[in-house]
Short mmCIF file of C-alpha atoms and ligand atoms in Angstrom, two decimals:
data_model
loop_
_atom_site.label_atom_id
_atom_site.label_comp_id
_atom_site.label_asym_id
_atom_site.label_seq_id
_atom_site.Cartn_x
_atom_site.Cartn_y
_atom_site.Cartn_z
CA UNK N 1 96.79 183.63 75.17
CA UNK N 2 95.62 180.30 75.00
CA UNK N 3 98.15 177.07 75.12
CA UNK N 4 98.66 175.77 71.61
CA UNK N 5 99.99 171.78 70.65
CA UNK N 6 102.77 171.73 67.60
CA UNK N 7 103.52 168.46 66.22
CA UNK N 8 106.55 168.56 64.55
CA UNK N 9 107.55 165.81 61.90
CA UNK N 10 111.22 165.61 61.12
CA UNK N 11 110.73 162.85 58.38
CA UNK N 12 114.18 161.94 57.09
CA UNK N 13 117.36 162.59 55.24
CA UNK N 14 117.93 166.16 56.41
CA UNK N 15 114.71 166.78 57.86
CA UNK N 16 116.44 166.04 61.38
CA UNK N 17 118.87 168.53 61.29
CA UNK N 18 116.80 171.10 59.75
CA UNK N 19 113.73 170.51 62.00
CA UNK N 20 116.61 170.35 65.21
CA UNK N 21 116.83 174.05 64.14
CA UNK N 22 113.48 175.15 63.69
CA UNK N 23 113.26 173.64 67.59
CA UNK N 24 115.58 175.70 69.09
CA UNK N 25 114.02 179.19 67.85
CA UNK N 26 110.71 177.35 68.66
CA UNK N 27 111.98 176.14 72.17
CA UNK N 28 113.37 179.83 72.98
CA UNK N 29 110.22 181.59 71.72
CA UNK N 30 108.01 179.41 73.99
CA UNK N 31 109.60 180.24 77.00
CA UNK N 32 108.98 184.05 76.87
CA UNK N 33 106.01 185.92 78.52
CA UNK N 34 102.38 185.85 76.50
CA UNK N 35 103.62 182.52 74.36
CA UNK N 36 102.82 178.87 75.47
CA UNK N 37 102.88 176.00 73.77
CA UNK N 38 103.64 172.14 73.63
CA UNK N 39 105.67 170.50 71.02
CA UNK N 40 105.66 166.93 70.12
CA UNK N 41 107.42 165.06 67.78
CA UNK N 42 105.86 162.34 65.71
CA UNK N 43 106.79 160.17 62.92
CA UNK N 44 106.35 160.32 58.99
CA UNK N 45 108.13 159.24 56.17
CA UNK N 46 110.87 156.48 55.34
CA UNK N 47 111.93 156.45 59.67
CA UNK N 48 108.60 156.11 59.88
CA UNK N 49 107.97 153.02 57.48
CA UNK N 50 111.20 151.63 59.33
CA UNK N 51 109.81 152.41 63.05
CA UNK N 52 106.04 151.29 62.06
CA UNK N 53 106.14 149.20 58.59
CA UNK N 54 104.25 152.35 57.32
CA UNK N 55 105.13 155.77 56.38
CA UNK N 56 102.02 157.36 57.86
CA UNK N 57 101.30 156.08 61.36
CA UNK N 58 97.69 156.00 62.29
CA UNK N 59 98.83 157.89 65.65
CA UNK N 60 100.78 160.85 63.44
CA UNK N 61 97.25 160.97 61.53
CA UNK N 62 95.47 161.82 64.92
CA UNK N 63 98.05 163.63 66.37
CA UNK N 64 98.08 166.47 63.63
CA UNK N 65 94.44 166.44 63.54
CA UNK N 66 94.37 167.90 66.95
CA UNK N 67 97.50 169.86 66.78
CA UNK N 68 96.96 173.66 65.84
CA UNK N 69 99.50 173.86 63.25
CA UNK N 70 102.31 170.82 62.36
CA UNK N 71 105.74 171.49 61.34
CA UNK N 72 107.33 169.12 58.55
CA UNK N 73 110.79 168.30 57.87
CA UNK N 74 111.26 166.40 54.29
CA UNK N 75 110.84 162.60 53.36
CA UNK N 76 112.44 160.23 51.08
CA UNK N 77 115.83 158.57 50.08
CA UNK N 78 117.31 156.03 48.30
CA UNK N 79 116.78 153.45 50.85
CA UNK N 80 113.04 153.22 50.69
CA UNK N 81 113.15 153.65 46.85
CA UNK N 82 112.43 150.34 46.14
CA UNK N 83 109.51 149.58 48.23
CA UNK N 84 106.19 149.45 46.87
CA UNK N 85 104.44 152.56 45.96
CA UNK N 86 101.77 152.48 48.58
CA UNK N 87 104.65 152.17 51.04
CA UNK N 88 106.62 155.19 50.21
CA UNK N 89 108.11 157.63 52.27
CA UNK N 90 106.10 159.83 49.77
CA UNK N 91 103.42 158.12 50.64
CA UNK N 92 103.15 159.38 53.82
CA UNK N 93 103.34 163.39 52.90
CA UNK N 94 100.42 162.64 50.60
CA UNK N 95 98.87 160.62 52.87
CA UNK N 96 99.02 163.64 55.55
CA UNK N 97 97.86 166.54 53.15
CA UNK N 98 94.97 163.85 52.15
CA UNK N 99 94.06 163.05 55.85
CA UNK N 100 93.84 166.77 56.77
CA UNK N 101 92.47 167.90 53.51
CA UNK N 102 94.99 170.28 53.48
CA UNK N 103 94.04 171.45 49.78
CA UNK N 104 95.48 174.97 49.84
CA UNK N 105 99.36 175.17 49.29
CA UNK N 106 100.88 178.61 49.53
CA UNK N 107 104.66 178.84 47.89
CA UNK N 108 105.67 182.26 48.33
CA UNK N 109 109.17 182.66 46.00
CA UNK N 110 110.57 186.03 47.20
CA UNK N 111 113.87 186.95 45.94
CA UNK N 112 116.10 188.02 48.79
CA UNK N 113 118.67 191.49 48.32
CA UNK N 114 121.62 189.48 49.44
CA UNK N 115 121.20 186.21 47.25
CA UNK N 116 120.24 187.88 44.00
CA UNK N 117 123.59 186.39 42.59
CA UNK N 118 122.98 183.41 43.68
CA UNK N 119 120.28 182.75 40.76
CA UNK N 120 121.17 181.57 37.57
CA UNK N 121 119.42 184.06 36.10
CA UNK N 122 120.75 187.51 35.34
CA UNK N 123 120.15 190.72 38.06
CA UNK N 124 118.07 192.40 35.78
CA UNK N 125 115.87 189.11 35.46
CA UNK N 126 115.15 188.40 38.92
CA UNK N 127 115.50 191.52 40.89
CA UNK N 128 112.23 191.82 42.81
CA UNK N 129 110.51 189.15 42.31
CA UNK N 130 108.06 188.70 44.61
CA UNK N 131 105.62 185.54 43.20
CA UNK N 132 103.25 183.69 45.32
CA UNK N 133 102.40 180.15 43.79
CA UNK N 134 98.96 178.60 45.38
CA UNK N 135 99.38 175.17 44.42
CA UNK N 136 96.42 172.63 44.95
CA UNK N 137 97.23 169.65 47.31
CA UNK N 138 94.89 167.43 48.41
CA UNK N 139 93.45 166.00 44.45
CA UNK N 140 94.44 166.26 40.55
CA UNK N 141 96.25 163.57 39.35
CA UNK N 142 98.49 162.78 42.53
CA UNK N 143 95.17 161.24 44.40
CA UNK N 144 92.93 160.32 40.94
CA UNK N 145 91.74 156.66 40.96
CA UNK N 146 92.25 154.43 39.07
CA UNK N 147 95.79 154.72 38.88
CA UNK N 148 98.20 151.60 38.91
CA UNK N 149 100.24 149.82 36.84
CA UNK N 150 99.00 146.60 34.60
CA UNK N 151 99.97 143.63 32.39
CA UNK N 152 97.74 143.57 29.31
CA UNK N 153 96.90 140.36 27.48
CA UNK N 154 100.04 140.65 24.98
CA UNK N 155 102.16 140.89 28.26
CA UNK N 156 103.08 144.59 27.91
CA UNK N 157 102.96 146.72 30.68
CA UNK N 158 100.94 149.70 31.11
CA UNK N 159 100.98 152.38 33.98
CA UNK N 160 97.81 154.78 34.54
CA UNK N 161 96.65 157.91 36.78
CA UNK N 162 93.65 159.89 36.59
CA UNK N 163 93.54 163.95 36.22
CA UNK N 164 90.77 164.69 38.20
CA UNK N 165 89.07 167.74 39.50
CA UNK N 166 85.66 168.18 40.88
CA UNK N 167 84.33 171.80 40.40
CA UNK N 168 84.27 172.35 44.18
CA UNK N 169 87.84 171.42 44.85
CA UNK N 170 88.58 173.85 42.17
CA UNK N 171 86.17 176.77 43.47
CA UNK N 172 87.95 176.36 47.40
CA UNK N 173 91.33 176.70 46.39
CA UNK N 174 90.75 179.33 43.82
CA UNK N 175 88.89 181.22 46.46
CA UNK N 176 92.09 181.34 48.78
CA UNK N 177 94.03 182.35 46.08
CA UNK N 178 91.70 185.45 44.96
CA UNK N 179 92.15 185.92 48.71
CA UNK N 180 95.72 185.68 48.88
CA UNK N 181 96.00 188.15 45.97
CA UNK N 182 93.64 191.03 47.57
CA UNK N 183 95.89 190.93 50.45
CA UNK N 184 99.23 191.19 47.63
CA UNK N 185 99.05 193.30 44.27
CA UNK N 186 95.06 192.36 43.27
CA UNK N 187 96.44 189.82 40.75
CA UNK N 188 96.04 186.24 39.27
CA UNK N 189 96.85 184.19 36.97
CA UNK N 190 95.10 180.73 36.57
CA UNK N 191 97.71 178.42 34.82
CA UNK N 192 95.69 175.06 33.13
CA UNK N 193 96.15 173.62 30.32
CA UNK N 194 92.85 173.85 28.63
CA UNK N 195 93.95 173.30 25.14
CA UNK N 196 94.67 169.86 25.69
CA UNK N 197 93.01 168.44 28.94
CA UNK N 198 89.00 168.68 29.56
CA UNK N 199 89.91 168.71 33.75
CA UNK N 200 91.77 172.12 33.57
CA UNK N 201 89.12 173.26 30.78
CA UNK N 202 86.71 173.04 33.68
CA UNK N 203 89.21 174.55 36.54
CA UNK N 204 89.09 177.62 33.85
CA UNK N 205 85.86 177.59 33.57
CA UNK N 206 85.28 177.84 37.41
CA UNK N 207 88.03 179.90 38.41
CA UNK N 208 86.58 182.78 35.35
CA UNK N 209 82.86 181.98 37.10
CA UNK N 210 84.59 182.46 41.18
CA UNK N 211 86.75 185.68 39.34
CA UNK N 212 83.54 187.46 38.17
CA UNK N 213 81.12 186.84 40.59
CA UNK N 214 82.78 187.34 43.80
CA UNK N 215 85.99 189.05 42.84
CA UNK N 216 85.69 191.64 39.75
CA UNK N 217 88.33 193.87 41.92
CA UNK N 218 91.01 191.33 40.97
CA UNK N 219 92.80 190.91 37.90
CA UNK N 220 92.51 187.42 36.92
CA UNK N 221 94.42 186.13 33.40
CA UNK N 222 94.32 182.60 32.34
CA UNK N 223 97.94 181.32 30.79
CA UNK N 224 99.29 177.62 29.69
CA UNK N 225 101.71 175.47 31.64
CA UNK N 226 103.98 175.30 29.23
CA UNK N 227 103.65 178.86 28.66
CA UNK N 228 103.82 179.60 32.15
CA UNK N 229 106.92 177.55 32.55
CA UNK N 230 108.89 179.83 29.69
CA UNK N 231 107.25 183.91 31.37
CA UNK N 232 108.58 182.72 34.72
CA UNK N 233 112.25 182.43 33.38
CA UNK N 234 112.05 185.18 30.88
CA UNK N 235 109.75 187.60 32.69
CA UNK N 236 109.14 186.10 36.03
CA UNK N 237 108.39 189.74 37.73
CA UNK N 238 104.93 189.90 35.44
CA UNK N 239 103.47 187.34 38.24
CA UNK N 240 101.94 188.51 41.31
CA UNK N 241 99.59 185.69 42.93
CA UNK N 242 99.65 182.36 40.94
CA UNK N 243 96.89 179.45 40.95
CA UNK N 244 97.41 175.97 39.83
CA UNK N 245 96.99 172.26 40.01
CA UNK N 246 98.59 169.80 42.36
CA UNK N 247 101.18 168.62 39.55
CA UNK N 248 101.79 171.85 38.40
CA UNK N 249 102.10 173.48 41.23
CA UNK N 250 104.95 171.05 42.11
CA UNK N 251 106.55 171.66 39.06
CA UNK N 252 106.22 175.45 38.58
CA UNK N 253 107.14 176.21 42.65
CA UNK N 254 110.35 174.22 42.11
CA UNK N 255 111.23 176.43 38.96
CA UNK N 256 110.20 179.16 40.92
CA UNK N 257 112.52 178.83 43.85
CA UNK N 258 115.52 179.01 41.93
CA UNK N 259 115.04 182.04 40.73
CA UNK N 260 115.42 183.54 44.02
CA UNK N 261 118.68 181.53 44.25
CA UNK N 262 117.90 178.28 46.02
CA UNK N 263 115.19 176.43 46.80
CA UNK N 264 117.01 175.68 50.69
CA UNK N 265 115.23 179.45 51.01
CA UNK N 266 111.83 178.46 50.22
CA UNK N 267 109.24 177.87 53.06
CA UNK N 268 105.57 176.50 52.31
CA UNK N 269 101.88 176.60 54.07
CA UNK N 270 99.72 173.63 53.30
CA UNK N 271 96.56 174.83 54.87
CA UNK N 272 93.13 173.22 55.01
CA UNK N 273 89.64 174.55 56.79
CA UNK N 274 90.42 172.88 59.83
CA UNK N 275 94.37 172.01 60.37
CA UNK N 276 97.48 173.05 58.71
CA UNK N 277 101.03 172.13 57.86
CA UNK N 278 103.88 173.95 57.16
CA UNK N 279 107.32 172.66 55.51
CA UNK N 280 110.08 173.57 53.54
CA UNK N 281 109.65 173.34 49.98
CA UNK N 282 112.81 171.51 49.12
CA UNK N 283 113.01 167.85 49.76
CA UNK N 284 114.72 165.38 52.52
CA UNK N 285 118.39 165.91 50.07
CA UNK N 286 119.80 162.61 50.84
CA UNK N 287 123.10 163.30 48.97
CA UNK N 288 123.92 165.96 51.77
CA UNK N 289 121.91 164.50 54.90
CA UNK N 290 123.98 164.38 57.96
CA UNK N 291 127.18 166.25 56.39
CA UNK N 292 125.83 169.17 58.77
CA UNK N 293 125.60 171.52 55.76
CA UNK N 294 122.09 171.72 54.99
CA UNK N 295 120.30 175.25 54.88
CA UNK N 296 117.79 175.43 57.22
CA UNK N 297 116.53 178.81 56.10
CA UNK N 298 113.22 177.52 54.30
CA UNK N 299 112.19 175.81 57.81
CA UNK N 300 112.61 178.43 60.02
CA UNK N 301 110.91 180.51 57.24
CA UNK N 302 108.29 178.26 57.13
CA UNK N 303 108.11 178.70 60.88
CA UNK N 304 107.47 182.19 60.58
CA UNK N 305 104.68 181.23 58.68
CA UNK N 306 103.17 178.79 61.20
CA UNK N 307 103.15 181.56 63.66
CA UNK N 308 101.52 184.10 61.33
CA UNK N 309 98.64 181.46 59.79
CA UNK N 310 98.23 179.21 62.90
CA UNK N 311 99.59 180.48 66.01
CA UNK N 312 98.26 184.35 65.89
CA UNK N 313 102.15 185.87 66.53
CA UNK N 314 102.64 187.82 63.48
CA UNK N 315 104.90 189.79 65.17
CA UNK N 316 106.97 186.71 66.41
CA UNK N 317 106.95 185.86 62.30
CA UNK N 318 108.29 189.02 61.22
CA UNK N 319 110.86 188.83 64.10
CA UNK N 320 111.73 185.27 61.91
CA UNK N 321 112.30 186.97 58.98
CA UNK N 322 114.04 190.00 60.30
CA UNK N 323 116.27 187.92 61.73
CA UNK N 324 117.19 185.97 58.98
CA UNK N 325 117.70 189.25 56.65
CA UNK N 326 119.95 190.07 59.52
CA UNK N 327 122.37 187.13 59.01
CA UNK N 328 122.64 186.99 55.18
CA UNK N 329 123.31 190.87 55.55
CA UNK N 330 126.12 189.52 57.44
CA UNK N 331 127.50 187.53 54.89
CA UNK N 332 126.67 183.87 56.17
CA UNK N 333 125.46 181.39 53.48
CA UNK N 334 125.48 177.76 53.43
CA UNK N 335 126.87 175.36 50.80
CA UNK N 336 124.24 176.13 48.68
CA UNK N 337 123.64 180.03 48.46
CA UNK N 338 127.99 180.52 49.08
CA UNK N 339 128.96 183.46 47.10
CA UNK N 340 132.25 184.81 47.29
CA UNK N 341 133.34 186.76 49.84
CA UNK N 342 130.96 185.63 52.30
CA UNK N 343 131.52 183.32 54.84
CA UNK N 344 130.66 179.72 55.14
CA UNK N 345 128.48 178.15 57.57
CA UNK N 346 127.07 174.60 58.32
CA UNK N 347 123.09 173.61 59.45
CA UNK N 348 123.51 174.34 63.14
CA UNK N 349 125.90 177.58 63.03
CA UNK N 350 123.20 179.60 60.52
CA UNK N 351 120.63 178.47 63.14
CA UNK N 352 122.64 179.79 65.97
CA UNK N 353 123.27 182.85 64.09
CA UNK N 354 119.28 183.42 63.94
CA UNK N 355 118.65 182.61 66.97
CA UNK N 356 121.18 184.89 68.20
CA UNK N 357 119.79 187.70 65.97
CA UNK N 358 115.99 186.97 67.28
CA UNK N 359 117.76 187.51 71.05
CA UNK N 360 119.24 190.87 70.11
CA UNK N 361 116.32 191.80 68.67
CA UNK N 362 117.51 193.40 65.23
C1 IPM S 401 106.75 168.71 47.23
C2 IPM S 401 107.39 167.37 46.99
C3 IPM S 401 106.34 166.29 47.19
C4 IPM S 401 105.26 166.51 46.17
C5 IPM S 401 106.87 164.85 47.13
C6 IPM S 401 107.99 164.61 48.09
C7 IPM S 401 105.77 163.86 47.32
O1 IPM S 401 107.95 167.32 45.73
O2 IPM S 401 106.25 168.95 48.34
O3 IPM S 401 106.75 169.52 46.32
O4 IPM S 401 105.35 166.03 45.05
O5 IPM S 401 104.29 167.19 46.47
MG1 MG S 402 107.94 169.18 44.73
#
């Protein structure tokens, strides 16, 4: 096989110890037969602003352009919160999925066995839910220009972004997710909200268009944010493949996760035509980073997706996931997914425990 370059960006808050996990699976994996890789670690986010005076090095830009597949902690935290916007720790994730035109995010939410009582909702409710959100990344209102923040004549502020979709940013991401629902259950569902704004009237428009001319063999339904924001709580397992907007994305794949108990369980692809970057879905948690009892499930999900979309080891990925069925069937949870009667575990004992379950091969 061919040697392959990971860059891995811890970011900050618990990205560290989350990422430190991820490594150690990644580290073990690269030293058996058939798999070879090099991993370097570069930086993004607030440590990065605090290294650099920016949150998105110039060097990290380059370096993930020629890595085959990046792997991203979390950024953020109070500390940074007062710094100009352009100067975010934010900043710098945007910055990244804008650089590598990463415009296709994949949020699978997949309730698992063990943690079905972990979700707020009732059994009945959330048993087998299986709902992949494709969330658009790289334009819509997080990128739209002009946006800022100005004083008008009468000295009243005013703050401003721009919803903005061009029909072929629309057409490439709803093509991956017509794609992403052949390989599932043959379903979509477009969520816009054309009633109100003339940008998702259009993303309708050209996701119906895509739907009938180049996929009639999926089912494609159209549905309302808002609307989509009340099924997914009161009939979440009518979803199969969902497409959205940057914003809405965001907001729907966070309501999504905690259906399936907690989003410290949700991994992420951000993928692009030429690079890709893959990351855990909830944030850089500063209220819990370096108490040691962060889950770092979602990341060394998400790894299992970096092997299967970028590094050609689906087997390796399944391995991932096996393993990590294999140590919730044992009854270790973090803070965050404890139930009773199981046991207890901090960031680096669940990753041990995977690791150790990868080794014996379960
Ligand atoms: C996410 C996060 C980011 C986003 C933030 C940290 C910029 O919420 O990945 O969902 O809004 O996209
Ligand atoms: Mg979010």
């Amino acid at each position: 096989m061919t040697h392959k370059h990971i860059l891995v960006l811890p970011g900050d808050g618990i990205g560290r110890e989350i990422v430190a996990e991820a490594m150690k699976i990644l580290d073990w994996l690269g030293s058996r037969p058939g798999i070879q890789w090099t991993i370097e670690e570069g930086l993004i986010g607030g440590s990065a602003y605090d290294a650099t005076g920016v949150p998105l090095p110039e060097e990290t830009v380059n370096r993930a352009r020629k890595a085959d597949a990046v792997l991203l902690g979390a950024v953020g935290g109070p500390k940074w919160d007062r710094l100009d916007f352009s100067l975010r720790p934010e900043r710098g994730l945007l910055g990244i999925r804008k650089a590598l035109d990463l415009y296709c995010n994949l949020r699978p939410a997949q309730v698992f066995a063990q943690l079905i009582d972990a979700s707020p909702l009732k059994r009945e409710i959330v048993e087998g839910i299986d709902v992949m959100v494709v969330r658009e990344l790289s334009s819509g209102i997080y990128f739209g220009e002009p946006r800022g923040i100005e004083t008008l004549a009468d000295g009243r502020r005013r703050g401003f972004n721009t919803l903005s979709y061009t029909t072929d940013e629309i057409e490439r991401v709803a093509r991956r997710a017509f794609e992403a629902a052949r390989k599932r259950k043959n379903k979509l569902c477009s969520v816009d909200k054309a009633n109100v704004l003339e940008t998702t009237g259009l993303w309708r428009e050209v996701v119906s268009e895509l739907g009938r001319r180049d996929y009639p063999d999926v089912t494609l339904s159209h549905m309302y944010v808002d609307n989509a924001a009340m099924q997914l709580l009161r009939n979440p397992r009518q979803f199969d493949c969902i497409v959205t907007t940057n914003l809405f994305g965001d907001i729907l794949s966070d309501e999504a996760s905690m259906l399936t108990g907690s989003i410290g369980m949700l991994p992420s692809a951000s993928l692009g035509d030429h690079n890709a970057l893959y990351e855990p879905i909830h944030g850089s948690a500063p209220d819990i980073a370096g108490k040691g009892i962060a889950n770092p499930l979602a990341t060394l999900l998400s790894v299992a997706m970096m092997l299967r979309h970028s590094l050609e080891l689906p087997k390796e990925a399944d391995r991932i996931e096996r393993a990590v069925n294999h140590v919730l069937d044992q009854g270790l949870r973090t803070a965050d997914i404890m139930q009773p009667g199981a046991r207890e575990v901090g960031t680096v004992a669940m990753g041990d425990a995977v690791m150790k379950a990868l080794q014996e091969e379960v």
